[in-house]
């Protein structure tokens, strides 16, 4: 079955295969671009499903604050999505691994979780940030993502009820499952 469930410091960590726009959680995370425009990939899908409420709220933030730096996160309403909120973050573009990509990717996950906690959001779903158009290799990204989330949950016990990774393809799901099992062995 394409679902894995663990418990980390009072929070449920779940890996599932699926479509993030369909998730019934309080907040879904968007792998955005710095201009917070819809773009393609998961971002295009989230803006399409959420509708103008999401796109207009994102445009307003862009206008007020300028481009969103890599690793940072902002919150908009979810519009027509089942999720009440969208947390938009910008992951790093992969340049081969020697330009601070891992630290920036970990920062993106941490920023989203911090923002959720600040807003009293208890359930959050992530896509695989940076592994589409931004070219981050999935095995490496999975390791960084899962370690960042695990460390955040250990440092903030009981603050979140569930963190869910929603992997779009069976191959991505398998990579994340393997990365989780490896992380548990060390
Ligand atoms: N649900 C879950 N995951 C999805 C969905 C979905 N509905 N659709 C795609 N994915 P990407 P990035 C997966 O390219 O690499 C945009 O144009 C997809 O299979 O969406 O961070 C932005 O505007 C992949 O595994 O994000 C930026 O310019 C993962 O989501 C740029 O792409 C991330 O792929 C961001 O690139």
Tab-separated table of C-alpha atoms and ligand atoms in Angstrom:
chain	number	residue	atom	x	y	z
A	1	UNK	CA	0.000	0.000	0.000
A	2	UNK	CA	1.319	3.426	-0.885
A	3	UNK	CA	1.246	4.873	2.585
A	4	UNK	CA	3.811	4.932	5.376
A	5	UNK	CA	3.131	6.246	8.847
A	6	UNK	CA	5.464	7.063	11.731
A	7	UNK	CA	5.326	8.937	15.009
A	8	UNK	CA	7.955	11.573	15.807
A	9	UNK	CA	7.856	13.445	19.137
A	10	UNK	CA	4.056	13.484	19.268
A	11	UNK	CA	3.487	14.237	15.562
A	12	UNK	CA	2.320	11.804	12.899
A	13	UNK	CA	4.650	11.728	9.880
A	14	UNK	CA	2.946	10.299	6.794
A	15	UNK	CA	4.163	9.526	3.278
A	16	UNK	CA	1.447	8.988	0.667
A	17	UNK	CA	1.255	8.877	-3.082
A	18	UNK	CA	-1.282	11.337	-4.412
A	19	UNK	CA	-2.301	14.800	-5.536
A	20	UNK	CA	-1.613	17.561	-3.045
A	21	UNK	CA	-4.555	19.668	-4.238
A	22	UNK	CA	-6.927	16.968	-2.936
A	23	UNK	CA	-5.519	16.729	0.596
A	24	UNK	CA	-7.815	17.438	3.512
A	25	UNK	CA	-5.318	19.133	5.793
A	26	UNK	CA	-5.265	22.651	7.213
A	27	UNK	CA	-2.393	23.804	4.999
A	28	UNK	CA	-0.748	22.528	1.846
A	29	UNK	CA	2.691	23.722	0.792
A	30	UNK	CA	3.373	25.128	-2.652
A	31	UNK	CA	6.742	24.769	-4.405
A	32	UNK	CA	6.541	28.343	-5.649
A	33	UNK	CA	8.750	30.642	-7.712
A	34	UNK	CA	10.086	33.893	-6.173
A	35	UNK	CA	7.431	35.966	-7.976
A	36	UNK	CA	4.637	33.827	-6.523
A	37	UNK	CA	3.041	33.498	-9.964
A	38	UNK	CA	1.206	30.252	-10.796
A	39	UNK	CA	3.866	28.792	-13.137
A	40	UNK	CA	3.698	25.058	-13.914
A	41	UNK	CA	4.101	21.860	-11.923
A	42	UNK	CA	2.576	21.607	-8.485
A	43	UNK	CA	2.308	25.407	-8.271
A	44	UNK	CA	0.199	25.617	-11.423
A	45	UNK	CA	-2.026	22.832	-10.082
A	46	UNK	CA	-2.454	24.543	-6.684
A	47	UNK	CA	-3.311	27.933	-8.235
A	48	UNK	CA	-5.758	26.265	-10.634
A	49	UNK	CA	-7.524	24.302	-7.911
A	50	UNK	CA	-7.473	27.155	-5.393
A	51	UNK	CA	-8.630	29.734	-7.916
A	52	UNK	CA	-8.268	33.524	-7.970
A	53	UNK	CA	-8.316	33.835	-4.169
A	54	UNK	CA	-4.929	32.100	-4.058
A	55	UNK	CA	-3.427	33.819	-7.100
A	56	UNK	CA	-4.568	37.294	-6.028
A	57	UNK	CA	-3.374	36.878	-2.434
A	58	UNK	CA	0.010	35.701	-3.742
A	59	UNK	CA	0.227	38.677	-6.145
A	60	UNK	CA	-0.552	41.072	-3.301
A	61	UNK	CA	2.264	39.649	-1.170
A	62	UNK	CA	4.647	39.887	-4.151
A	63	UNK	CA	3.683	43.534	-4.654
A	64	UNK	CA	4.086	44.448	-0.987
A	65	UNK	CA	7.210	42.461	-0.157
A	66	UNK	CA	9.007	41.914	-3.444
A	67	UNK	CA	10.431	38.591	-4.580
A	68	UNK	CA	10.379	35.791	-2.032
A	69	UNK	CA	13.952	34.704	-1.219
A	70	UNK	CA	14.814	31.017	-1.558
A	71	UNK	CA	14.105	29.154	1.675
A	72	UNK	CA	11.475	31.588	2.970
A	73	UNK	CA	7.702	31.043	3.203
A	74	UNK	CA	4.453	33.031	3.136
A	75	UNK	CA	0.809	32.163	3.795
A	76	UNK	CA	-2.328	32.723	1.686
A	77	UNK	CA	-5.878	31.433	1.998
A	78	UNK	CA	-6.672	28.194	0.174
A	79	UNK	CA	-9.587	29.485	-1.888
A	80	UNK	CA	-11.444	26.542	-3.423
A	81	UNK	CA	-8.997	23.949	-2.099
A	82	UNK	CA	-10.047	21.549	0.667
A	83	UNK	CA	-7.097	23.013	2.612
A	84	UNK	CA	-7.789	26.278	4.410
A	85	UNK	CA	-4.329	27.702	3.673
A	86	UNK	CA	-1.486	27.510	1.199
A	87	UNK	CA	2.061	28.006	2.461
A	88	UNK	CA	4.203	29.156	-0.463
A	89	UNK	CA	7.931	28.504	-0.279
A	90	UNK	CA	10.748	28.713	-2.801
A	91	UNK	CA	13.103	25.767	-2.976
A	92	UNK	CA	16.617	25.976	-4.421
A	93	UNK	CA	17.435	25.374	-8.068
A	94	UNK	CA	19.834	22.413	-8.326
A	95	UNK	CA	23.284	23.447	-9.594
A	96	UNK	CA	25.132	20.225	-8.805
A	97	UNK	CA	25.031	20.280	-5.021
A	98	UNK	CA	27.876	22.677	-4.191
A	99	UNK	CA	25.900	25.896	-3.977
A	100	UNK	CA	24.251	25.413	-0.621
A	101	UNK	CA	21.288	23.576	-2.112
A	102	UNK	CA	20.839	21.166	0.816
A	103	UNK	CA	20.875	23.944	3.424
A	104	UNK	CA	18.432	26.029	1.392
A	105	UNK	CA	16.089	23.088	0.886
A	106	UNK	CA	16.145	22.285	4.615
A	107	UNK	CA	15.472	25.959	5.324
A	108	UNK	CA	12.415	25.924	3.034
A	109	UNK	CA	10.917	23.002	4.983
A	110	UNK	CA	11.711	24.640	8.327
A	111	UNK	CA	10.225	27.991	7.249
A	112	UNK	CA	6.964	26.304	6.275
A	113	UNK	CA	6.713	24.407	9.558
A	114	UNK	CA	7.536	27.526	11.610
A	115	UNK	CA	4.888	29.515	9.766
A	116	UNK	CA	2.345	26.755	10.390
A	117	UNK	CA	3.126	26.717	14.111
A	118	UNK	CA	2.926	30.538	14.272
A	119	UNK	CA	-0.584	30.379	12.796
A	120	UNK	CA	-1.769	27.515	14.981
A	121	UNK	CA	-1.978	25.179	11.982
A	122	UNK	CA	-1.767	21.549	13.093
A	123	UNK	CA	-1.807	19.567	9.836
A	124	UNK	CA	0.486	20.309	6.893
A	125	UNK	CA	1.056	18.527	3.572
A	126	UNK	CA	4.260	18.982	1.518
A	127	UNK	CA	5.022	18.146	-2.091
A	128	UNK	CA	8.559	17.145	-3.058
A	129	UNK	CA	9.983	20.678	-3.205
A	130	UNK	CA	12.601	21.449	-5.913
A	131	UNK	CA	12.554	18.002	-7.569
A	132	UNK	CA	10.582	19.010	-10.680
A	133	UNK	CA	11.485	22.075	-12.717
A	134	UNK	CA	14.254	22.987	-10.249
A	135	UNK	CA	16.056	19.713	-10.933
A	136	UNK	CA	17.013	18.549	-7.425
A	137	UNK	CA	17.664	14.770	-7.543
A	138	UNK	CA	14.875	12.978	-5.673
A	139	UNK	CA	16.986	10.659	-3.466
A	140	UNK	CA	19.059	13.581	-2.156
A	141	UNK	CA	16.047	15.862	-1.775
A	142	UNK	CA	14.114	13.171	0.096
A	143	UNK	CA	16.937	12.722	2.585
A	144	UNK	CA	17.228	16.475	3.219
A	145	UNK	CA	13.456	16.962	3.458
A	146	UNK	CA	12.856	14.122	5.889
A	147	UNK	CA	15.795	15.042	8.092
A	148	UNK	CA	14.689	18.694	8.233
A	149	UNK	CA	11.143	17.716	9.191
A	150	UNK	CA	12.285	15.163	11.758
A	151	UNK	CA	14.654	17.645	13.400
A	152	UNK	CA	11.968	20.358	13.485
A	153	UNK	CA	9.474	17.978	15.098
A	154	UNK	CA	12.010	16.916	17.728
A	155	UNK	CA	12.719	20.575	18.505
A	156	UNK	CA	9.005	21.450	18.617
A	157	UNK	CA	7.382	18.435	20.243
A	158	UNK	CA	3.610	18.242	20.126
A	159	UNK	CA	3.180	21.496	18.165
A	160	UNK	CA	1.865	19.746	15.056
A	161	UNK	CA	-0.571	16.872	14.719
A	162	UNK	CA	0.423	15.634	11.279
A	163	UNK	CA	3.037	16.339	8.626
A	164	UNK	CA	2.307	14.599	5.346
A	165	UNK	CA	4.471	14.222	2.238
A	166	UNK	CA	2.338	13.830	-0.873
A	167	UNK	CA	4.390	12.218	-3.637
A	168	UNK	CA	3.003	12.505	-7.110
A	169	UNK	CA	4.614	9.446	-8.739
A	170	UNK	CA	5.146	5.879	-7.495
A	171	UNK	CA	8.897	6.319	-8.091
A	172	UNK	CA	9.034	9.430	-5.891
A	173	UNK	CA	7.018	7.667	-3.211
A	174	UNK	CA	9.483	4.747	-3.268
A	175	UNK	CA	12.458	7.120	-2.965
A	176	UNK	CA	10.945	8.906	0.019
A	177	UNK	CA	10.097	5.625	1.716
A	178	UNK	CA	13.651	4.405	1.242
A	179	UNK	CA	15.088	7.692	2.513
A	180	UNK	CA	12.907	7.466	5.618
A	181	UNK	CA	14.053	3.915	6.316
A	182	UNK	CA	17.687	4.958	5.907
A	183	UNK	CA	17.228	7.945	8.202
A	184	UNK	CA	15.817	5.627	10.874
A	185	UNK	CA	18.870	3.382	10.683
A	186	UNK	CA	21.418	6.103	11.478
B	1	LIG	N1	0.534	17.013	-6.206
B	1	LIG	C1	1.722	16.647	-5.667
B	1	LIG	N2	2.899	16.772	-6.303
B	1	LIG	C2	2.875	17.294	-7.544
B	1	LIG	C3	1.686	17.710	-8.191
B	1	LIG	C4	0.474	17.551	-7.466
B	1	LIG	N3	-0.683	17.902	-7.974
B	1	LIG	N4	2.022	18.185	-9.427
B	1	LIG	C5	3.369	18.065	-9.549
B	1	LIG	N5	3.890	17.520	-8.425
B	1	LIG	P1	7.701	21.329	-9.444
B	1	LIG	P2	10.007	22.706	-8.242
B	1	LIG	C6	5.287	17.199	-8.090
B	1	LIG	O1	8.318	21.437	-10.800
B	1	LIG	O2	10.954	21.693	-8.761
B	1	LIG	C7	6.922	25.901	-11.022
B	1	LIG	O3	6.738	26.291	-12.330
B	1	LIG	C8	6.254	16.982	-9.225
B	1	LIG	O4	6.090	15.697	-9.783
B	1	LIG	O5	6.274	21.630	-9.303
B	1	LIG	O6	10.166	23.187	-6.842
B	1	LIG	C9	7.130	27.069	-10.073
B	1	LIG	O7	6.448	28.205	-10.513
B	1	LIG	C10	7.582	17.137	-8.506
B	1	LIG	O8	7.922	15.900	-7.883
B	1	LIG	O9	8.474	22.278	-8.360
B	1	LIG	C11	8.616	27.240	-10.050
B	1	LIG	O10	9.061	28.060	-11.119
B	1	LIG	C12	7.277	18.121	-7.395
B	1	LIG	O11	5.860	18.273	-7.395
B	1	LIG	C13	9.156	25.854	-10.267
B	1	LIG	O12	8.119	25.124	-10.915
B	1	LIG	C14	7.913	19.481	-7.563
B	1	LIG	O13	7.978	19.847	-8.925
B	1	LIG	C15	9.462	25.149	-8.953
B	1	LIG	O14	10.116	23.945	-9.229
